[in-house]
């Protein structure tokens, strides 16, 4: 409205100026060289008498400020049209975006701080790991010095300047005392229960002495892997092998009852036993039938003959016995790897043949021929897939004199001291669950503790 009023006054001023031309103004006319007319109009005073002075004067006085105001408004309008208004409208739409942007920026900054903090922590941990590794290496090189002082003393005696915290040191000490324990096994750890080469055989421990002539030689065993509820790894089994028709299998509840001579049961075998080569494995007694190369698996739970099979080409009844004689032609053995037969054949010409047998079917799974003359050694047993022979059955101080490894099909001489305390050793068998040798030495039923180790193959 104000703008319209101002325009009205402006037009009024122009009209009044035209009427003033006739009385006080002057109009001149002139021609230019091109023939056009030029009119020049001159006014002496802005006051025009034809307009009411009382109403026109204030209007004139207000024109300039109003024009200024108009120009200002127009200029603002013009300025607003080329982006100013756009910015104002857009700002409403951008508000959430700006807030989100601000939030993301804030989060990004926070994440950056977290990342920096974690990076510093990683660097600290890496540095500490390096320190611990170095300390562990130092301790490994001097582990023996710690054994003669108390743990508290060690910590107190440590130099204060090594920058090591007590807790960390204790952890590393625990590790150091464990690491050598596993690595020292080959040289002397008695608790090592893994497979390995025979390192030593202890002195014989006597558990029972037979009280009659039928007990001069025989077989006594414990099942390393018993089956069923009736018999356990504590059950002791015994066969007195002297006699023409050996069929009695004595069962003892445990070693104590065995030593006292109180059997809990006597089983009568379906076929007579030849010699002292029988063995016990997974709830069955395995033995060679008298005067034959037939192998028999006798099931202890059902007390019946489970399997009967000939061992192909095996010599028997004095053809290829051990040096002791006694029809020890076929020697059965058990170790960590299963059931074995130790014997000879005409093809092997008296050299020891080793066959791994299927425990259920008694079929030969694989055979090895050694160059050990069977009649030159006193007895043999298997440990961890290796055959060991004993040189003499009568010498009080003899040796385990030969080893044959089925894993490599190679053998070599060894010299592990072995004692025949009672000078007539007729049976030797290994029990991997007990980690002992069981032997029957001249009426005496004895065990030997043995030590195994990870000594490298090929070394003496
Ligand atoms: Ca044997």
XYZ file of C-alpha atoms and ligand atoms in Angstrom:
461
model
C 0.000 0.000 0.000
C 2.741 2.426 0.817
C 4.414 1.696 -2.480
C 1.177 2.511 -4.387
C 0.732 5.765 -2.517
C 4.240 6.797 -3.339
C 3.721 6.095 -7.053
C 0.515 8.166 -7.013
C 2.325 11.140 -5.561
C 5.106 10.735 -8.111
C 2.610 10.890 -11.021
C 0.903 13.885 -9.402
C 4.230 15.690 -9.276
C 4.837 15.060 -12.979
C 1.360 16.302 -13.963
C 1.736 19.431 -11.928
C 5.103 20.107 -13.513
C 3.519 19.983 -17.016
C 0.905 22.573 -16.052
C 3.683 24.795 -14.662
C 5.425 24.914 -18.074
C 2.725 27.245 -19.406
C 3.209 29.853 -16.659
C 6.690 29.763 -15.161
C 8.613 27.130 -17.116
C 10.301 27.586 -20.489
C 10.354 25.242 -23.426
C 12.906 25.522 -26.231
C 13.031 23.837 -29.473
C 16.028 23.273 -31.719
C 16.943 21.201 -34.678
C 19.999 18.976 -34.946
C 21.929 18.345 -38.146
C 20.005 15.100 -38.767
C 16.662 16.937 -38.852
C 15.373 15.670 -35.506
C 13.637 18.083 -33.065
C 15.073 18.613 -29.557
C 12.884 20.037 -26.824
C 14.458 21.475 -23.677
C 12.227 22.045 -20.656
C 13.407 24.219 -17.743
C 11.724 24.699 -14.347
C 12.748 27.531 -12.066
C 11.477 26.088 -8.755
C 10.272 22.717 -7.539
C 7.294 24.445 -5.947
C 4.289 24.204 -8.232
C 1.404 26.544 -7.563
C -1.165 24.491 -9.383
C -0.862 21.788 -6.723
C -2.267 22.507 -3.284
C 0.772 23.603 -1.336
C -0.487 22.360 1.961
C -0.897 18.831 0.671
C 1.991 18.709 -1.856
C 4.793 20.025 0.292
C 4.881 17.210 2.828
C 4.534 14.767 -0.043
C 7.565 16.227 -1.789
C 9.515 16.196 1.364
C 8.685 12.515 1.827
C 9.571 11.458 -1.722
C 13.286 11.155 -1.284
C 13.190 8.975 1.845
C 10.435 6.914 0.263
C 12.383 6.524 -2.936
C 15.334 5.515 -0.870
C 13.118 3.063 0.935
C 11.763 1.798 -2.377
C 15.235 1.415 -3.822
C 16.256 -0.364 -0.748
C 13.244 -2.682 -0.961
C 13.746 -3.273 -4.682
C 17.402 -3.935 -4.192
C 16.591 -6.381 -1.418
C 13.991 -8.038 -3.614
C 16.432 -8.247 -6.471
C 19.130 -9.535 -4.179
C 16.698 -12.071 -2.739
C 15.833 -13.405 -6.180
C 19.318 -14.550 -7.092
C 19.945 -16.926 -4.252
C 19.378 -15.221 -0.975
C 15.823 -16.492 -0.775
C 16.986 -19.907 -2.037
C 19.397 -20.173 0.825
C 16.721 -19.240 3.284
C 14.268 -21.862 1.924
C 16.990 -24.527 1.692
C 18.109 -24.024 5.237
C 14.838 -25.525 6.484
C 15.425 -28.718 4.385
C 19.068 -28.964 5.332
C 18.521 -28.753 9.055
C 18.219 -32.546 9.682
C 21.071 -33.161 7.285
C 23.226 -30.698 9.138
C 22.354 -32.308 12.427
C 23.177 -35.752 11.024
C 26.371 -34.409 9.556
C 27.341 -32.948 12.879
C 26.569 -36.235 14.610
C 28.546 -38.295 12.100
C 31.435 -35.914 12.420
C 31.321 -36.270 16.158
C 31.232 -40.034 15.940
C 34.027 -40.078 13.438
C 36.128 -38.006 15.786
C 35.309 -40.372 18.634
C 36.257 -43.393 16.516
C 39.487 -41.766 15.543
C 40.276 -41.241 19.205
C 39.429 -44.884 19.964
C 41.614 -46.030 17.102
C 44.506 -43.960 18.347
C 44.042 -45.365 21.845
C 43.917 -48.993 20.597
C 46.949 -48.437 18.419
C 48.848 -47.255 21.469
C 47.681 -50.310 23.418
C 48.825 -52.651 20.620
C 52.192 -50.985 20.596
C 52.430 -51.388 24.374
C 51.459 -55.064 24.168
C 53.924 -55.739 21.379
C 56.622 -54.125 23.395
C 55.705 -56.214 26.454
C 55.581 -59.394 24.370
C 59.047 -58.670 23.132
C 60.259 -58.178 26.686
C 58.612 -61.409 27.859
C 60.031 -63.394 24.961
C 63.478 -62.087 25.698
C 63.120 -62.917 29.380
C 61.826 -66.411 28.550
C 64.831 -66.988 26.326
C 67.142 -65.839 29.094
C 65.452 -68.125 31.598
C 65.572 -71.081 29.223
C 69.296 -70.749 28.977
C 69.707 -70.871 32.765
C 66.867 -73.042 34.112
C 69.010 -75.169 36.455
C 70.085 -72.252 38.602
C 66.549 -71.907 39.924
C 66.213 -75.397 41.404
C 68.210 -74.868 44.585
C 66.444 -71.771 45.885
C 62.874 -71.163 46.898
C 60.503 -69.348 44.603
C 60.254 -66.389 46.959
C 64.016 -66.197 47.165
C 64.314 -66.152 43.403
C 61.979 -63.243 43.083
C 63.666 -61.316 45.843
C 67.096 -62.012 44.438
C 66.286 -60.830 40.975
C 67.984 -57.594 40.026
C 65.612 -54.699 40.565
C 66.755 -53.012 37.399
C 65.566 -55.614 34.922
C 62.224 -53.904 34.686
C 60.253 -57.073 35.186
C 57.040 -57.257 37.157
C 56.658 -60.075 39.631
C 53.450 -61.419 38.181
C 54.851 -61.574 34.685
C 58.008 -63.192 35.945
C 56.070 -65.877 37.776
C 54.118 -66.684 34.626
C 57.265 -67.026 32.621
C 58.884 -69.123 35.326
C 55.946 -71.538 35.206
C 56.344 -71.820 31.462
C 60.059 -72.371 31.701
C 59.697 -75.156 34.241
C 57.188 -76.862 31.977
C 59.028 -76.600 28.703
C 62.133 -78.549 29.700
C 59.954 -81.223 31.338
C 58.558 -82.256 27.974
C 61.869 -81.906 26.202
C 63.926 -83.854 28.713
C 61.851 -87.008 28.282
C 64.397 -88.870 26.155
C 67.042 -88.535 28.828
C 65.295 -89.353 32.041
C 61.649 -88.538 32.648
C 60.052 -91.557 34.252
C 56.558 -90.293 33.595
C 56.884 -90.319 29.827
C 54.111 -92.594 28.573
C 54.447 -92.120 24.861
C 56.039 -94.551 22.486
C 59.756 -94.647 22.050
C 62.854 -96.765 22.068
C 63.794 -98.934 25.033
C 66.218 -96.984 27.182
C 66.580 -99.240 30.183
C 65.192 -102.257 32.024
C 65.011 -102.132 35.803
C 65.776 -104.810 38.338
C 63.288 -107.704 38.493
C 60.549 -107.406 41.120
C 59.307 -110.771 42.413
C 55.551 -111.152 42.852
C 55.122 -114.902 43.321
C 57.187 -118.021 43.612
C 55.638 -121.258 42.384
C 55.557 -123.962 45.021
C 55.585 -127.076 42.831
C 57.534 -128.541 39.939
C 54.743 -127.588 37.517
C 55.708 -123.991 38.150
C 59.311 -124.194 37.028
C 58.280 -122.398 33.872
C 55.062 -120.930 32.621
C 53.201 -117.793 31.573
C 51.732 -115.049 33.699
C 50.019 -111.916 32.388
C 47.689 -108.998 32.869
C 45.444 -107.754 30.067
C 46.616 -104.299 28.964
C 43.240 -103.576 27.387
C 40.632 -105.635 29.256
C 37.058 -106.012 28.030
C 33.867 -106.664 29.865
C 32.860 -106.348 33.488
C 34.253 -109.617 34.835
C 37.943 -108.997 34.374
C 39.907 -105.788 34.686
C 43.451 -104.595 34.197
C 44.001 -105.680 37.808
C 43.154 -109.319 37.067
C 46.236 -111.560 36.971
C 46.384 -114.641 34.779
C 48.724 -117.633 35.103
C 49.424 -120.857 33.215
C 51.841 -123.399 34.617
C 53.403 -124.732 31.427
C 55.034 -127.875 32.749
C 53.097 -131.001 31.818
C 51.787 -133.041 28.935
C 48.361 -131.506 28.732
C 48.395 -127.877 29.811
C 44.833 -126.506 29.923
C 44.412 -124.705 33.213
C 44.165 -120.938 33.214
C 44.171 -119.399 36.694
C 42.552 -116.035 37.308
C 43.422 -113.872 40.328
C 41.452 -110.868 41.409
C 44.532 -108.690 41.699
C 48.264 -108.742 42.282
C 47.810 -109.122 46.011
C 45.656 -112.239 45.659
C 48.109 -113.498 43.067
C 51.000 -113.094 45.479
C 49.022 -114.872 48.196
C 48.241 -117.705 45.770
C 44.437 -117.419 45.951
C 42.894 -117.714 42.490
C 39.333 -116.538 42.085
C 38.690 -118.841 39.146
C 40.246 -121.656 37.096
C 39.275 -121.820 33.450
C 39.763 -125.029 31.464
C 40.992 -124.296 27.946
C 39.400 -126.145 25.010
C 42.795 -126.996 23.470
C 46.113 -127.762 25.206
C 48.751 -125.071 25.379
C 52.196 -125.347 23.808
C 55.060 -123.735 25.715
C 55.236 -120.198 27.116
C 54.362 -117.939 24.204
C 50.767 -117.119 25.183
C 49.552 -113.534 25.580
C 46.479 -111.627 26.769
C 44.737 -108.833 24.831
C 41.304 -107.237 24.823
C 39.519 -109.919 26.786
C 41.070 -112.877 24.959
C 43.872 -115.316 25.658
C 45.974 -115.996 22.560
C 48.086 -119.133 22.456
C 49.622 -121.786 20.243
C 47.885 -125.115 20.313
C 50.130 -127.999 21.339
C 52.062 -129.710 18.476
C 50.630 -127.420 15.810
C 51.053 -124.050 14.175
C 47.422 -123.297 15.021
C 46.774 -120.094 16.883
C 43.811 -119.940 19.226
C 41.875 -116.990 20.534
C 40.071 -117.911 23.700
C 37.345 -115.500 24.762
C 37.464 -114.963 28.507
C 33.945 -113.573 28.906
C 32.187 -116.470 27.179
C 34.906 -118.966 28.172
C 34.942 -120.401 24.693
C 37.163 -120.773 21.678
C 36.559 -117.705 19.515
C 39.047 -118.125 16.650
C 41.389 -120.792 15.456
C 43.775 -120.293 12.543
C 47.086 -121.653 11.334
C 50.036 -119.298 11.249
C 51.275 -119.876 7.688
C 54.621 -121.684 7.369
C 55.425 -121.273 11.040
C 57.831 -123.812 12.515
C 56.559 -125.526 15.684
C 57.351 -128.111 18.340
C 61.070 -127.630 18.471
C 61.754 -126.602 14.868
C 62.699 -122.947 15.605
C 62.694 -122.423 19.359
C 64.539 -119.815 21.405
C 67.864 -120.890 22.888
C 66.034 -122.003 26.011
C 64.209 -124.661 23.960
C 60.971 -125.809 25.522
C 59.055 -125.722 22.222
C 59.143 -121.942 22.227
C 58.671 -121.885 18.453
C 55.762 -119.461 18.331
C 55.883 -116.510 20.681
C 52.832 -114.214 20.774
C 53.211 -110.611 21.892
C 51.163 -107.452 22.375
C 52.244 -103.848 22.383
C 50.826 -100.393 21.735
C 50.293 -101.304 18.096
C 48.451 -104.581 18.564
C 49.014 -108.314 18.347
C 52.207 -109.895 16.997
C 53.646 -113.347 16.336
C 57.408 -113.942 16.656
C 58.501 -117.174 14.964
C 60.441 -118.542 12.017
C 59.813 -120.406 8.807
C 61.741 -122.730 6.553
C 61.927 -119.929 4.038
C 63.529 -117.675 6.642
C 65.824 -120.533 7.620
C 65.552 -119.943 11.322
C 65.728 -116.146 11.237
C 63.083 -114.411 13.297
C 59.945 -113.521 11.360
C 57.575 -110.921 12.807
C 53.939 -110.896 11.744
C 51.282 -108.461 12.817
C 48.004 -110.313 13.351
C 44.412 -109.243 13.198
C 43.227 -109.668 16.818
C 39.837 -111.034 15.776
C 40.567 -113.232 12.752
C 44.216 -114.013 13.587
C 45.071 -113.410 9.948
C 48.509 -112.072 9.138
C 48.297 -108.396 8.269
C 51.968 -107.876 7.477
C 55.264 -109.709 7.966
C 58.905 -108.737 8.422
C 61.904 -111.014 8.149
C 64.853 -110.118 10.361
C 68.419 -111.419 10.296
C 68.316 -112.507 13.964
C 68.780 -116.251 14.387
C 65.915 -117.278 16.607
C 67.833 -120.038 18.401
C 70.617 -117.629 19.376
C 68.458 -115.449 21.606
C 66.750 -116.298 24.910
C 63.425 -114.617 24.271
C 61.820 -111.609 22.643
C 59.099 -109.002 23.140
C 57.552 -106.138 21.200
C 57.461 -102.486 22.353
C 56.000 -99.739 20.174
C 56.281 -101.802 17.013
C 59.895 -102.761 17.733
C 61.155 -106.251 18.440
C 63.705 -106.639 21.255
C 65.656 -109.815 21.945
C 67.443 -110.837 25.145
C 70.833 -112.446 24.741
C 70.775 -115.022 27.541
C 68.139 -116.747 29.690
C 70.625 -117.887 32.340
C 73.264 -115.170 32.713
C 72.438 -112.996 35.733
C 73.694 -109.934 33.891
C 72.864 -110.057 30.244
C 71.563 -107.536 27.710
C 68.755 -106.717 25.408
C 70.999 -107.238 22.448
C 69.029 -106.558 19.311
C 66.234 -104.336 18.097
C 64.205 -104.545 14.902
C 61.916 -101.664 13.964
C 58.881 -102.670 11.904
C 58.308 -99.020 10.992
C 61.570 -98.871 9.066
C 62.125 -102.603 8.476
C 65.617 -102.223 9.851
C 67.385 -103.697 12.837
C 70.559 -103.103 14.769
C 72.470 -104.246 17.795
C 71.704 -102.608 21.132
C 73.056 -103.185 24.634
C 70.474 -102.534 27.327
C 71.397 -104.317 30.588
C 68.983 -107.094 31.622
C 69.053 -109.329 34.712
C 68.109 -112.985 34.985
C 68.081 -113.003 38.738
C 66.957 -116.647 39.039
C 69.007 -117.910 36.109
C 66.338 -119.656 34.098
C 64.143 -117.221 32.276
C 61.516 -119.036 30.235
C 59.060 -116.271 29.349
C 59.233 -112.531 28.638
C 56.279 -110.406 27.621
C 55.583 -106.683 27.529
C 52.485 -104.986 29.006
C 52.096 -101.508 27.578
C 49.385 -100.494 30.071
C 51.646 -101.277 33.006
C 54.792 -100.366 31.050
C 56.475 -103.419 32.454
C 58.018 -106.636 31.270
C 56.476 -109.771 32.779
C 58.814 -112.755 33.092
C 58.888 -116.218 34.547
C 62.342 -116.881 35.858
C 62.859 -120.325 37.424
C 59.651 -120.576 39.537
C 59.694 -116.802 40.085
C 57.105 -114.555 38.522
C 58.753 -111.155 38.153
C 58.217 -107.768 36.519
C 60.730 -105.283 35.199
C 60.042 -101.582 34.934
C 61.221 -100.213 31.645
C 61.966 -96.741 30.391
C 61.232 -95.581 26.896
C 62.441 -92.437 25.223
C 62.451 -90.543 22.005
C 66.057 -91.325 21.248
C 66.562 -90.920 17.547
C 66.560 -93.957 15.350
C 69.957 -94.974 14.124
C 71.794 -93.732 17.218
C 73.322 -96.142 19.681
Ca 57.969 -113.423 24.617
